[in-house]
Coordinates of C-alpha atoms and ligand atoms in Angstrom, one line a residue:
X1 CA -14.9 25.2 -7.8
X2 CA -13.3 27.3 -5.1
X3 CA -11.6 25.3 -2.3
X4 CA -13.2 26.3 0.9
X5 CA -14.3 23.1 2.7
X6 CA -12.1 20.8 4.8
X7 CA -12.6 17.8 2.4
X8 CA -10.9 19.8 -0.3
X9 CA -7.8 20.5 1.9
X10 CA -5.1 17.9 1.5
X11 CA -3.5 18.8 4.8
X12 CA -6.7 17.7 6.7
X13 CA -6.4 14.2 8.0
X14 CA -8.1 11.6 5.8
X15 CA -10.8 10.5 8.3
X16 CA -11.9 14.1 8.7
X17 CA -11.9 14.8 5.0
X18 CA -14.2 11.8 4.5
X19 CA -16.5 12.8 7.4
X20 CA -16.7 16.4 6.2
X21 CA -17.6 15.3 2.7
X22 CA -20.1 12.7 3.8
X23 CA -21.8 15.3 6.0
X24 CA -22.4 17.5 3.0
X25 CA -23.9 14.8 0.8
X26 CA -27.5 14.1 0.0
X27 CA -28.7 10.5 -0.1
X28 CA -28.8 10.6 -3.9
X29 CA -25.2 11.9 -4.1
X30 CA -24.2 9.1 -1.8
X31 CA -25.9 6.4 -3.9
X32 CA -24.4 7.9 -7.0
X33 CA -21.0 7.3 -5.5
X34 CA -21.9 3.6 -5.1
X35 CA -22.9 3.3 -8.8
X36 CA -20.6 2.3 -11.6
X37 CA -21.8 2.4 -15.2
X38 CA -20.1 1.4 -18.4
X39 CA -19.0 4.2 -20.8
X40 CA -21.0 2.7 -23.7
X41 CA -24.2 3.2 -21.6
X42 CA -23.7 6.7 -20.2
X43 CA -22.3 10.0 -21.4
X44 CA -20.4 12.5 -19.3
X45 CA -23.4 14.8 -18.8
X46 CA -25.7 12.0 -17.7
X47 CA -23.0 10.6 -15.4
X48 CA -22.6 14.0 -13.7
X49 CA -26.4 14.5 -13.5
X50 CA -26.7 11.3 -11.5
X51 CA -23.6 11.9 -9.4
X52 CA -22.2 8.7 -10.7
X53 CA -19.1 7.7 -8.7
X54 CA -17.4 5.6 -11.3
X55 CA -17.4 4.8 -15.0
X56 CA -15.7 1.7 -16.5
X57 CA -14.7 0.5 -19.9
X58 CA -15.4 -3.2 -20.0
X59 CA -13.7 -5.4 -22.6
X60 CA -13.9 -3.4 -25.8
X61 CA -15.3 -0.2 -24.2
X62 CA -13.2 1.8 -26.5
X63 CA -13.5 5.2 -28.1
X64 CA -13.7 5.4 -31.9
X65 CA -11.2 5.6 -33.4
X66 CA -9.4 3.6 -30.8
X67 CA -6.2 5.6 -30.1
X68 CA -4.5 6.5 -26.9
X69 CA -5.3 10.1 -27.4
X70 CA -9.0 9.5 -27.9
X71 CA -8.9 7.4 -24.7
X72 CA -7.4 10.3 -22.8
X73 CA -10.0 12.7 -24.2
X74 CA -12.9 10.4 -23.4
X75 CA -11.9 9.8 -19.8
X76 CA -11.1 13.5 -19.4
X77 CA -14.6 14.5 -20.5
X78 CA -16.2 12.3 -17.8
X79 CA -13.9 13.8 -15.2
X80 CA -14.5 17.4 -16.2
X81 CA -18.2 16.8 -15.9
X82 CA -17.8 15.2 -12.5
X83 CA -15.8 18.1 -11.3
X84 CA -18.6 20.5 -12.3
X85 CA -21.0 18.8 -9.9
X86 CA -22.2 20.5 -6.7
X87 CA -19.4 18.9 -4.5
X88 CA -16.9 18.3 -7.3
X89 CA -16.2 14.7 -6.3
X90 CA -13.9 13.3 -8.9
X91 CA -14.9 10.2 -10.8
X92 CA -12.9 7.0 -10.6
X93 CA -12.5 5.5 -14.1
X94 CA -11.7 1.8 -14.3
X95 CA -10.6 -0.5 -17.0
X96 CA -9.7 -4.1 -17.6
X97 CA -5.9 -3.6 -18.1
X98 CA -5.2 -7.3 -17.3
X99 CA -2.2 -7.8 -19.6
X100 CA -1.1 -4.2 -20.2
X101 CA -3.7 -1.5 -21.1
X102 CA -5.1 -4.1 -23.5
X103 CA -8.2 -2.3 -24.8
X104 CA -6.1 0.5 -26.2
X105 CA -4.9 0.0 -29.7
X106 CA -1.2 0.7 -29.7
X107 CA -0.6 -0.2 -26.1
X108 CA 1.9 -2.8 -25.2
X109 CA 0.3 -6.2 -24.6
X110 CA 2.1 -8.5 -22.2
X111 CA 1.7 -12.2 -21.8
X112 CA -1.4 -13.2 -20.0
X113 CA -0.9 -14.2 -16.4
X114 CA -0.5 -17.8 -17.2
X115 CA 2.8 -16.9 -19.0
X116 CA 3.9 -14.8 -16.0
X117 CA 3.2 -17.8 -13.9
X118 CA 5.6 -19.8 -16.1
X119 CA 8.3 -17.1 -15.7
X120 CA 7.9 -17.3 -11.9
X121 CA 9.6 -13.9 -11.5
X122 CA 7.9 -11.5 -9.1
X123 CA 10.2 -8.6 -10.0
X124 CA 9.2 -9.0 -13.7
X125 CA 5.5 -9.1 -12.9
X126 CA 6.0 -6.0 -10.7
X127 CA 7.7 -4.1 -13.6
X128 CA 4.8 -5.1 -15.9
X129 CA 2.3 -3.7 -13.3
X130 CA 4.3 -0.5 -13.2
X131 CA 4.2 -0.1 -17.0
X132 CA 0.5 -0.9 -17.1
X133 CA -0.1 1.8 -14.5
X134 CA 1.8 4.4 -16.6
X135 CA -0.1 3.5 -19.8
X136 CA -3.4 3.7 -17.9
X137 CA -2.5 7.0 -16.4
X138 CA -1.5 8.4 -19.8
X139 CA -5.2 7.8 -20.8
X140 CA -6.5 9.4 -17.5
X141 CA -7.4 6.0 -15.9
X142 CA -6.7 5.6 -12.2
X143 CA -8.1 2.1 -11.6
X144 CA -7.2 -1.2 -13.2
X145 CA -9.2 -4.4 -12.6
X146 CA -6.2 -6.6 -11.9
X147 CA -4.6 -8.7 -10.5
X148 CA -6.7 -11.7 -10.9
X149 CA -5.6 -14.0 -8.2
X150 CA -7.8 -17.0 -9.1
X151 CA -6.5 -20.4 -8.4
X152 CA -7.9 -22.4 -11.4
X153 CA -8.3 -26.1 -10.6
X154 CA -10.0 -27.2 -13.8
X155 CA -8.4 -26.1 -17.1
X156 CA -11.6 -26.4 -19.0
X157 CA -12.4 -23.0 -17.4
X158 CA -12.3 -20.2 -19.9
X159 CA -10.4 -18.0 -17.5
X160 CA -7.6 -20.4 -16.7
X161 CA -5.1 -18.0 -18.5
X162 CA -6.1 -15.1 -16.2
X163 CA -4.7 -17.1 -13.3
X164 CA -1.0 -17.2 -12.8
X165 CA -1.0 -20.8 -11.7
X166 CA -2.9 -23.6 -10.0
X167 CA -0.4 -23.2 -7.1
X168 CA -1.6 -20.9 -4.4
X169 CA 1.8 -19.8 -3.2
X170 CA 2.9 -18.8 -6.7
X171 CA -0.4 -16.9 -7.3
X172 CA 0.1 -15.1 -4.0
X173 CA 3.6 -14.0 -4.8
X174 CA 2.9 -12.9 -8.3
X175 CA -0.5 -11.3 -7.4
X176 CA 1.2 -9.2 -4.8
X177 CA 4.0 -8.3 -7.2
X178 CA 1.4 -7.1 -9.8
X179 CA -0.4 -5.1 -7.1
X180 CA 2.8 -3.5 -6.0
X181 CA 3.7 -2.6 -9.6
X182 CA 0.3 -1.0 -10.1
X183 CA 0.2 0.8 -6.7
X184 CA 3.8 1.5 -6.0
X185 CA 6.6 3.6 -7.3
X186 CA 10.3 3.3 -6.5
X187 CA 9.7 1.0 -3.5
X188 CA 7.0 3.1 -2.0
X189 CA 3.4 2.1 -1.8
X190 CA 2.0 5.5 -1.4
X191 CA -1.2 5.5 -3.5
X192 CA -1.2 9.3 -3.5
X193 CA 1.9 9.3 -5.7
X194 CA 0.7 10.7 -9.0
X195 CA 2.0 7.7 -10.9
X196 CA 0.1 5.0 -9.1
X197 CA -3.3 3.5 -10.0
X198 CA -5.7 1.6 -7.8
X199 CA -5.6 -2.2 -8.3
X200 CA -8.6 -4.5 -8.0
X201 CA -7.8 -7.9 -6.6
X202 CA -10.3 -10.3 -8.1
X203 CA -12.6 -12.3 -7.9
X204 CA -13.3 -12.8 -4.2
X205 CA -13.4 -15.7 -3.5
X206 CA -13.1 -19.2 -5.0
X207 CA -13.7 -18.1 -8.7
X208 CA -11.1 -20.7 -9.9
X209 CA -12.6 -23.5 -7.8
X210 CA -16.0 -24.0 -9.5
X211 CA -17.3 -27.3 -10.6
X212 CA -18.0 -28.2 -14.2
X213 CA -21.7 -27.9 -15.0
X214 CA -22.6 -25.8 -12.1
X215 CA -23.2 -22.5 -13.9
X216 CA -27.0 -22.0 -13.8
X217 CA -27.0 -18.4 -14.9
X218 CA -26.3 -18.4 -18.6
X219 CA -25.1 -20.8 -21.3
X220 CA -21.6 -21.0 -19.8
X221 CA -20.6 -24.2 -18.0
X222 CA -18.0 -23.8 -15.3
X223 CA -17.4 -20.0 -15.2
X224 CA -19.6 -18.3 -12.6
X225 CA -20.4 -21.8 -11.2
X226 CA -20.4 -23.2 -7.7
X227 CA -17.2 -23.7 -5.7
X228 CA -17.9 -27.0 -4.0
X229 CA -15.2 -27.1 -1.3
X230 CA -15.5 -26.8 2.5
X231 CA -14.4 -23.7 4.4
X232 CA -11.1 -25.2 5.3
X233 CA -10.2 -25.7 1.6
X234 CA -11.7 -22.3 0.6
X235 CA -9.4 -20.6 3.2
X236 CA -6.3 -22.7 2.5
X237 CA -6.5 -22.7 -1.3
X238 CA -8.4 -19.7 -2.5
X239 CA -8.0 -17.0 0.3
X240 CA -4.2 -16.6 0.8
X241 CA -3.7 -14.2 -2.1
X242 CA -6.3 -11.8 -0.5
X243 CA -4.6 -12.0 2.9
X244 CA -1.3 -11.1 1.3
X245 CA -2.7 -8.4 -1.0
X246 CA -4.4 -6.7 1.9
X247 CA -1.1 -6.6 3.8
X248 CA 0.5 -5.2 0.7
X249 CA -2.0 -2.4 0.5
X250 CA -4.9 -3.6 -1.6
X251 CA -7.7 -1.0 -1.3
X252 CA -10.2 -2.5 -3.7
X253 CA -11.4 -6.1 -4.2
X254 CA -13.9 -7.3 -6.8
X255 CA -16.5 -9.9 -5.7
X256 CA -16.8 -13.1 -7.7
X257 CA -19.7 -14.1 -9.8
X258 CA -19.4 -17.6 -8.4
X259 CA -21.3 -19.1 -5.5
X260 CA -20.1 -20.9 -2.3
X261 CA -22.0 -22.5 0.5
X262 CA -25.4 -22.2 -1.1
X263 CA -25.1 -18.5 -1.7
X264 CA -23.9 -16.2 -4.5
X265 CA -20.7 -14.5 -3.4
X266 CA -22.5 -11.1 -3.9
X267 CA -25.0 -12.2 -1.2
X268 CA -22.4 -13.6 1.1
X269 CA -22.4 -11.4 4.2
X270 CA -20.3 -13.9 6.1
X271 CA -17.5 -13.9 3.6
X272 CA -17.7 -10.3 2.5
X273 CA -18.4 -8.6 5.8
X274 CA -17.4 -10.9 8.6
X275 CA -14.4 -12.5 7.0
X276 CA -13.0 -10.0 4.6
X277 CA -13.8 -6.7 6.2
X278 CA -13.8 -8.1 9.8
X279 CA -11.4 -10.8 10.3
X280 CA -9.0 -9.9 7.5
X281 CA -9.3 -6.2 8.3
X282 CA -10.0 -5.0 4.8
X283 CA -10.9 -1.3 5.0
X284 CA -11.0 -0.5 1.3
X285 CA -14.1 -0.9 -0.9
X286 CA -15.7 -3.9 -2.6
X287 CA -16.9 -3.5 -6.2
X288 CA -19.4 -6.0 -7.6
X289 CA -18.7 -7.8 -10.9
X290 CA -20.5 -7.1 -14.2
X291 CA -24.3 -7.3 -13.6
X292 CA -23.5 -9.7 -10.7
X293 CA -26.1 -8.1 -8.4
X294 CA -28.8 -9.0 -10.9
X295 CA -27.9 -12.6 -10.4
X296 CA -28.5 -12.6 -6.7
X297 CA -32.2 -12.8 -6.9
X298 CA -34.9 -12.8 -9.6
X299 CA -36.4 -9.8 -8.0
X300 CA -34.0 -6.9 -8.5
X301 CA -35.1 -5.1 -5.3
X302 CA -34.3 -8.1 -3.2
X303 CA -31.0 -8.5 -5.1
X304 CA -29.9 -5.0 -4.4
X305 CA -30.9 -5.1 -0.7
X306 CA -29.2 -8.5 -0.2
X307 CA -25.9 -7.5 -1.9
X308 CA -25.5 -4.1 -0.3
X309 CA -26.3 -5.6 3.1
X310 CA -23.9 -8.4 2.5
X311 CA -21.1 -5.8 2.1
X312 CA -20.9 -4.8 -1.6
X313 CA -19.9 -1.1 -1.6
X314 CA -20.0 -0.2 -5.3
X315 CA -22.2 -1.8 -7.9
X316 CA -21.0 -2.4 -11.5
X317 CA -24.3 -1.9 -13.2
X318 CA -22.9 -1.6 -16.7
X319 CA -26.1 -0.8 -18.6
X320 CA -28.5 0.9 -16.3
X321 CA -27.3 3.0 -13.4
X322 CA -30.6 4.6 -12.8
X323 CA -32.4 1.4 -12.2
X324 CA -29.9 0.5 -9.4
X325 CA -30.1 4.0 -8.0
X326 CA -33.9 3.9 -7.9
X327 CA -33.9 0.5 -6.2
X328 CA -31.3 1.4 -3.6
X329 CA -33.0 4.7 -2.8
X330 CA -36.2 2.9 -2.2
X331 CA -34.4 0.3 0.0
X332 CA -33.0 3.1 2.2
X333 CA -36.4 4.9 2.4
X334 CA -38.1 1.7 3.4
X335 CA -35.4 0.9 5.9
X336 CA -34.3 -2.3 4.2
X337 CA -30.8 -1.0 3.9
X338 CA -29.7 1.1 6.9
X339 CA -28.2 4.5 6.3
X340 CA -25.2 3.4 8.3
X341 CA -24.5 0.8 5.6
X342 CA -24.7 3.5 2.9
X343 CA -22.4 5.8 4.9
X344 CA -19.9 2.9 5.4
X345 CA -19.9 2.1 1.7
X346 CA -19.6 5.7 0.6
X347 CA -17.0 6.4 3.3
X348 CA -14.8 3.5 2.0
X349 CA -15.1 4.7 -1.7
X350 CA -14.4 8.3 -0.8
X351 CA -11.5 7.3 1.4
X352 CA -9.8 5.5 -1.5
X353 CA -10.5 8.5 -3.8
X354 CA -8.7 10.7 -1.3
X355 CA -5.9 8.2 -0.8
X356 CA -5.4 8.1 -4.5
X357 CA -4.9 11.8 -4.6
X358 CA -7.8 12.0 -7.1
X359 CA -9.1 15.3 -5.6
X360 CA -5.7 16.9 -6.2
X361 CA -4.9 15.2 -9.5
X362 CA -8.1 14.0 -11.1
X363 CA -6.8 13.9 -14.7
X364 CA -4.0 11.3 -14.8
X365 CA -0.9 12.2 -16.8
X366 CA -1.5 12.9 -20.5
X367 CA 2.2 13.9 -20.7
X368 CA 2.8 10.1 -20.6
X369 CA 1.0 9.5 -23.9
X370 CA 4.2 9.1 -25.9
X371 CA 5.1 6.2 -23.6
X372 CA 2.0 4.1 -24.6
X373 CA 3.3 1.1 -26.5
X374 CA 6.8 2.7 -26.5
X375 CA 10.0 0.7 -27.4
X376 CA 11.0 0.7 -23.7
X377 CA 7.8 -0.9 -22.7
X378 CA 7.9 -3.4 -25.5
X379 CA 11.3 -4.4 -24.5
X380 CA 10.0 -5.5 -21.1
X381 CA 7.2 -7.4 -22.8
X382 CA 9.7 -9.2 -25.0
X383 CA 11.7 -10.1 -21.9
X384 CA 8.5 -11.5 -20.3
X385 CA 7.7 -13.5 -23.5
X386 CA 11.2 -15.1 -23.4
X387 CA 10.9 -16.0 -19.8
X388 CA 7.4 -17.4 -20.1
X389 CA 8.2 -20.0 -22.7
X390 CA 8.3 -23.6 -21.4
X391 CA 10.3 -26.2 -23.3
X392 CA 8.5 -29.5 -22.9
X393 CA 10.3 -31.7 -25.3
X394 CA 13.6 -31.4 -27.1
X395 CA 14.8 -34.6 -28.7
X396 CA 18.2 -34.7 -30.3
X397 CA 18.8 -31.1 -29.1
X398 CA 16.5 -29.9 -31.9
X399 CA 16.5 -26.5 -30.2
X400 CA 18.1 -24.0 -30.3
X401 CA 18.0 -23.6 -34.0
X402 CA 21.0 -22.4 -35.9
X403 CA 20.6 -19.0 -37.5
X404 CA 22.4 -20.6 -40.4
X405 CA 19.7 -23.2 -41.0
X406 CA 19.5 -23.3 -44.8
X407 CA 15.7 -23.9 -45.2
X408 CA 12.9 -23.4 -42.7
X409 CA 9.2 -24.0 -43.4
X410 CA 6.8 -22.3 -41.1
X411 CA 3.1 -23.1 -40.9
X412 CA 0.0 -22.2 -38.9
X413 CA -2.1 -19.0 -38.9
X414 CA -0.8 -18.3 -35.4
X415 CA 2.7 -17.8 -36.7
X416 CA 1.7 -14.6 -38.3
X417 CA -1.2 -13.2 -36.3
X418 CA -0.9 -10.7 -33.5
X419 CA -4.5 -11.2 -32.4
X420 CA -4.0 -15.0 -31.9
X421 CA -0.8 -14.2 -29.9
X422 CA -2.7 -11.9 -27.6
X423 CA -5.9 -14.0 -26.9
X424 CA -9.0 -12.7 -25.1
X425 CA -9.2 -9.3 -23.4
X426 CA -7.3 -7.6 -26.2
X427 CA -9.0 -4.6 -28.0
X428 CA -12.3 -6.5 -27.7
X429 CA -13.6 -8.5 -24.8
X430 CA -13.2 -11.7 -26.7
X431 CA -10.0 -10.6 -28.5
X432 CA -9.8 -11.3 -32.2
X433 CA -7.5 -12.5 -34.9
X434 CA -5.3 -10.5 -37.3
X435 CA -3.7 -7.1 -37.0
X436 CA -5.9 -6.0 -34.1
X437 CA -3.1 -3.9 -32.7
X438 CA 0.5 -3.1 -33.6
X439 CA 2.9 -5.8 -32.6
X440 CA 5.5 -8.3 -34.0
X441 CA 4.5 -11.8 -35.0
X442 CA 6.6 -14.8 -34.4
X443 CA 7.1 -15.1 -38.2
X444 CA 8.5 -11.6 -38.3
X445 CA 10.7 -12.4 -35.4
X446 CA 12.1 -15.5 -37.1
X447 CA 12.7 -13.7 -40.3
X448 CA 14.6 -11.0 -38.4
X449 CA 16.7 -13.6 -36.6
X450 CA 18.0 -15.9 -39.4
X451 CA 21.1 -15.4 -41.5
X452 CA 21.1 -14.0 -45.0
X453 CA 21.6 -17.4 -46.4
X454 CA 18.6 -18.9 -44.7
X455 CA 15.4 -19.4 -46.8
X456 CA 12.2 -19.1 -44.8
X457 CA 8.9 -20.1 -46.4
X458 CA 5.6 -19.5 -44.7
X459 CA 2.2 -20.9 -45.5
X460 CA -0.7 -20.8 -42.9
X461 CA -2.0 -24.2 -43.9
X462 CA 1.4 -25.7 -44.5
X463 CA 0.7 -26.3 -48.2
X464 CA 4.3 -26.2 -49.5
X465 CA 3.8 -28.4 -52.5
X466 CA 4.1 -25.5 -54.8
X467 CA 7.3 -24.3 -53.1
X468 CA 10.4 -25.0 -55.0
X469 CA 12.9 -26.4 -52.6
X470 CA 16.3 -24.7 -53.2
X471 CA 18.1 -28.1 -52.7
X472 CA 17.4 -31.5 -54.0
X473 CA 15.4 -33.7 -51.7
X474 CA 12.0 -32.7 -50.7
X475 CA 12.4 -32.0 -47.0
X476 CA 13.4 -28.8 -45.3
X477 CA 15.9 -28.8 -42.4
X478 CA 13.4 -27.4 -40.0
X479 CA 9.6 -27.1 -39.9
X480 CA 7.9 -24.9 -37.4
X481 CA 4.2 -25.4 -36.7
X482 CA 2.5 -22.8 -34.6
X483 CA -0.9 -23.9 -33.2
X484 CA -3.3 -21.8 -31.3
X485 CA -6.6 -21.7 -29.6
X486 CA -9.2 -19.2 -31.0
X487 CA -9.2 -16.2 -28.6
X488 CA -11.9 -16.2 -25.9
X489 CA -12.7 -14.6 -22.6
X490 CA -14.6 -15.8 -19.5
X491 CA -17.2 -18.5 -19.9
X492 CA -17.1 -18.3 -23.7
X493 CA -13.9 -20.3 -23.3
X494 CA -15.4 -23.0 -21.2
X495 CA -14.5 -26.2 -23.2
X496 CA -15.3 -29.8 -22.5
X497 CA -12.7 -31.0 -25.1
X498 CA -9.2 -29.8 -25.0
X499 CA -7.8 -32.0 -27.8
X500 CA -6.2 -30.6 -31.0
X501 CA -8.6 -29.9 -33.9
X502 CA -8.8 -32.0 -37.1
X503 CA -7.3 -29.0 -39.0
X504 CA -4.3 -28.9 -36.5
X505 CA -3.7 -32.6 -37.0
X506 CA -3.8 -32.4 -40.7
X507 CA -1.4 -29.5 -40.7
X508 CA 1.0 -31.4 -38.4
X509 CA 0.9 -34.5 -40.7
X510 CA 1.5 -32.4 -43.8
X511 CA 4.5 -30.7 -42.1
X512 CA 6.0 -33.9 -40.7
X513 CA 6.6 -35.2 -44.2
X514 CA 8.2 -32.0 -45.3
X515 CA 10.9 -31.5 -42.7
X516 CA 13.7 -33.2 -40.9
X517 CA 13.1 -31.6 -37.5
X518 CA 9.6 -30.6 -36.5
X519 CA 9.2 -27.9 -33.9
X520 CA 5.7 -27.3 -32.5
X521 CA 4.8 -24.1 -30.7
X522 CA 1.5 -23.8 -29.0
X523 CA -0.3 -20.5 -28.2
X524 CA -3.1 -21.4 -25.7
X525 CA -4.7 -20.2 -22.5
X526 CA -4.1 -23.6 -20.9
X527 CA -2.5 -27.0 -21.5
X528 CA -4.1 -28.9 -24.4
X529 CA -4.1 -32.7 -24.9
X530 CA -1.1 -33.6 -27.1
X531 CA -0.1 -37.0 -25.8
X532 CA -0.7 -39.1 -28.9
X533 CA 0.9 -36.6 -31.3
X534 CA 4.0 -35.6 -29.2
X535 CA 6.1 -38.6 -30.4
X536 CA 6.0 -37.1 -33.9
X537 CA 7.5 -33.8 -32.8
X538 CA 11.2 -33.2 -32.2
X539 CA 10.6 -30.2 -30.0
X540 CA 7.5 -28.8 -28.3
X541 CA 7.2 -25.3 -26.7
X542 CA 4.3 -23.9 -24.7
X543 CA 4.1 -20.3 -25.6
X544 CA 0.8 -19.4 -23.7
X545 CA -0.6 -16.1 -24.9
X546 CA 2.5 -14.1 -25.3
X547 CA 1.0 -10.7 -26.4
X548 CA 2.3 -8.3 -29.0
X549 CA 6.0 -9.1 -28.8
X550 CA 6.3 -12.3 -30.8
X551 CA 9.9 -11.8 -31.6
X552 CA 10.7 -12.7 -28.0
X553 CA 10.0 -16.3 -29.0
X554 CA 12.4 -16.1 -31.9
X555 CA 15.1 -14.9 -29.6
X556 CA 14.9 -18.1 -27.6
X557 CA 14.3 -20.5 -30.5
X558 CA 17.6 -19.3 -32.0
X559 CA 19.5 -19.5 -28.7
X560 CA 20.1 -15.9 -28.0
X561 CA 18.5 -16.5 -24.6
X562 CA 17.9 -19.8 -22.8
X563 CA 14.5 -21.5 -22.1
X564 CA 13.8 -20.9 -18.4
X565 CA 10.0 -21.1 -18.0
X566 CA 8.4 -23.8 -15.9
X567 CA 4.9 -25.1 -16.0
X568 CA 2.4 -23.1 -14.0
X569 CA -0.2 -25.8 -14.4
X570 CA -0.1 -29.6 -14.5
X571 CA -0.2 -30.8 -18.1
X572 CA -2.7 -33.7 -18.3
X573 CA -2.2 -36.8 -20.4
X574 CA -5.9 -37.1 -21.4
X575 CA -9.2 -35.5 -20.6
X576 CA -9.6 -38.1 -17.9
X577 CA -7.1 -36.1 -15.9
X578 CA -9.2 -32.9 -16.1
X579 CA -9.9 -31.7 -13.5
X580 CA -6.7 -32.9 -12.0
X581 CA -7.0 -35.4 -9.1
X582 CA -4.5 -36.6 -6.6
X583 CA -2.7 -39.7 -7.9
X584 CA -2.9 -38.7 -11.6
X585 CA 0.2 -39.4 -13.6
X586 CA 0.2 -36.3 -15.8
X587 CA 2.1 -35.9 -19.1
X588 CA 4.2 -33.2 -17.5
X589 CA 4.0 -32.2 -13.8
X590 CA 3.6 -28.7 -12.4
X591 CA 7.0 -27.0 -12.5
X592 CA 8.3 -29.0 -15.4
X593 CA 10.4 -27.3 -18.0
X594 CA 13.6 -28.2 -19.9
X595 CA 16.5 -25.7 -20.2
Ligands
BGC601 C1 -15.3 -9.8 -15.4 C2 -14.3 -9.0 -14.6 C3 -14.1 -7.7 -15.3 C4 -15.4 -7.0 -15.5 C5 -15.4 -5.7 -16.2 C6 -16.6 -9.1 -15.6 O1 -17.4 -9.8 -16.4 O2 -15.6 -11.0 -14.6 O3 -13.1 -9.7 -14.5 O4 -13.2 -6.9 -14.6 O5 -16.3 -7.8 -16.2 O6 -15.2 -5.9 -17.5
BGC602 C1 -17.9 -6.6 -21.4 C2 -17.0 -7.3 -20.5 C3 -17.7 -8.0 -19.5 C4 -18.7 -9.0 -20.1 C5 -19.5 -9.7 -19.1 C6 -18.9 -7.7 -22.0 O1 -19.8 -7.1 -22.9 O2 -17.3 -6.0 -22.4 O3 -16.1 -6.4 -19.9 O4 -16.8 -8.6 -18.6 O5 -19.5 -8.3 -21.0 O6 -20.5 -10.4 -19.6

């Protein structure tokens, strides 16, 4: 399209560009900008035909086959169609790149936030944000639904691992660092730099503070429930990361599926409009969460009117954009949503699109494709893995292990499984097990670390009876058991019981009799209850959900690097201490970690 209007001229001041464009738009073009549909439910032609402002890939919203190149092609096709529309407004494509560009097969996968919380290093978290931005831009994506700045208070919550910590200050520091990595290059925070992406700070507000059993929407239990705290606590515990993120340049915030004060957050005009946009001065745009507007009211028309009037600017209506468009159009025609509210919402969205430089550079940077999952990026992930490990027990200086150890027995499926290392939000929404994406397992890392004279045997179930021990005496010098949770995301991971499984216990028993020193490594999205079993173990390491670079763990086990991580969550002694209460005597306190 020829560039003739002021909105197309980058030298024109931002407010005037927005005004000029708004003045040219029809109501349906405006409502289109407020609509976000998932790629699996709309093709580029349809998206353009309805002037859709944003397309997202939810967890698993991948092209087939899932390669970085196909991602780039897919995103580009939506953008090309958007640019062909009457006003040529570029589309903003978003994805859940929450621990690296994790839907993309071949991308580097970093430890989930819980691991970064253990490392307590903002500069590392910032570098991770930077790399995630580059891998996203390589595939044409300008918007990443991170950082999650939840403050989880009950580790039964299936999203505990998405939160850096239970500690508000730590979450605030790391959340800002991740935001600055995504949105900033070389110390600048100029979103128009071609190598920045828009961050989405989520989920506003109190998503981590819900009470067990208060989800009344679906079969989940605590996720999307009710945050039963008063406003003082809401402000003191759950709001500080948003205040800091806005100061640091946050331009998009995702609204929480939870409720507070008798209202769904998406219906909360006081918190969204009075507090966030008024008092806290947030001038960016608010995006709804997945189908969240539907939950506001049984009657969809009422739900739309209530949410938009409460202050939601863009609606993630993953499956059916037209239904939302039809209802919002009617609401404007009937005067239930004032045109001024539409102009405010669209003005905010367009402003961020201009700020991002989308009109000038709508396509991202396909030239970065060779960097996706590159060795340089994986080296940073490996560093993050090393720094995220928390050593919780180390009797008789069991660790570090000598690379000369004659015989090591390794057991547990998780020792040799990239999928289990990565957890949820990896390739698929719920994650998966096995070789879901290229990476290095812990087993491979151990094999690469030991001396030529070391014998390493691996059996997932620890059945070594058939193994011929190279020496007399039936025990190995070292046994390593790697336990893990099954991958999960969101409320699918809500769990009443966080104790080890029968299979885990049987495996531990079997291994205990076969080795002199028993080292247990746990991959999990939260602390699990280990109190009764811990006395049997010589060393215990919390590995969280480390991602694709499992060899980082081996580097620390064999003493190339020290243990330095500290607990981002209190480690309870029993389920009676979940959720944690004042006066509990936990197994390990917040901040604990041996070196
Ligand atoms: C989650 C968000 C996510 C969105 C898009 C929602 O269900 O709560 O965290 O960004 O889906 O996948
Ligand atoms: C999507 C996720 C989304 C979830 C919400 C899934 O199908 O892939 O991104 O968060 O649904 O229910």
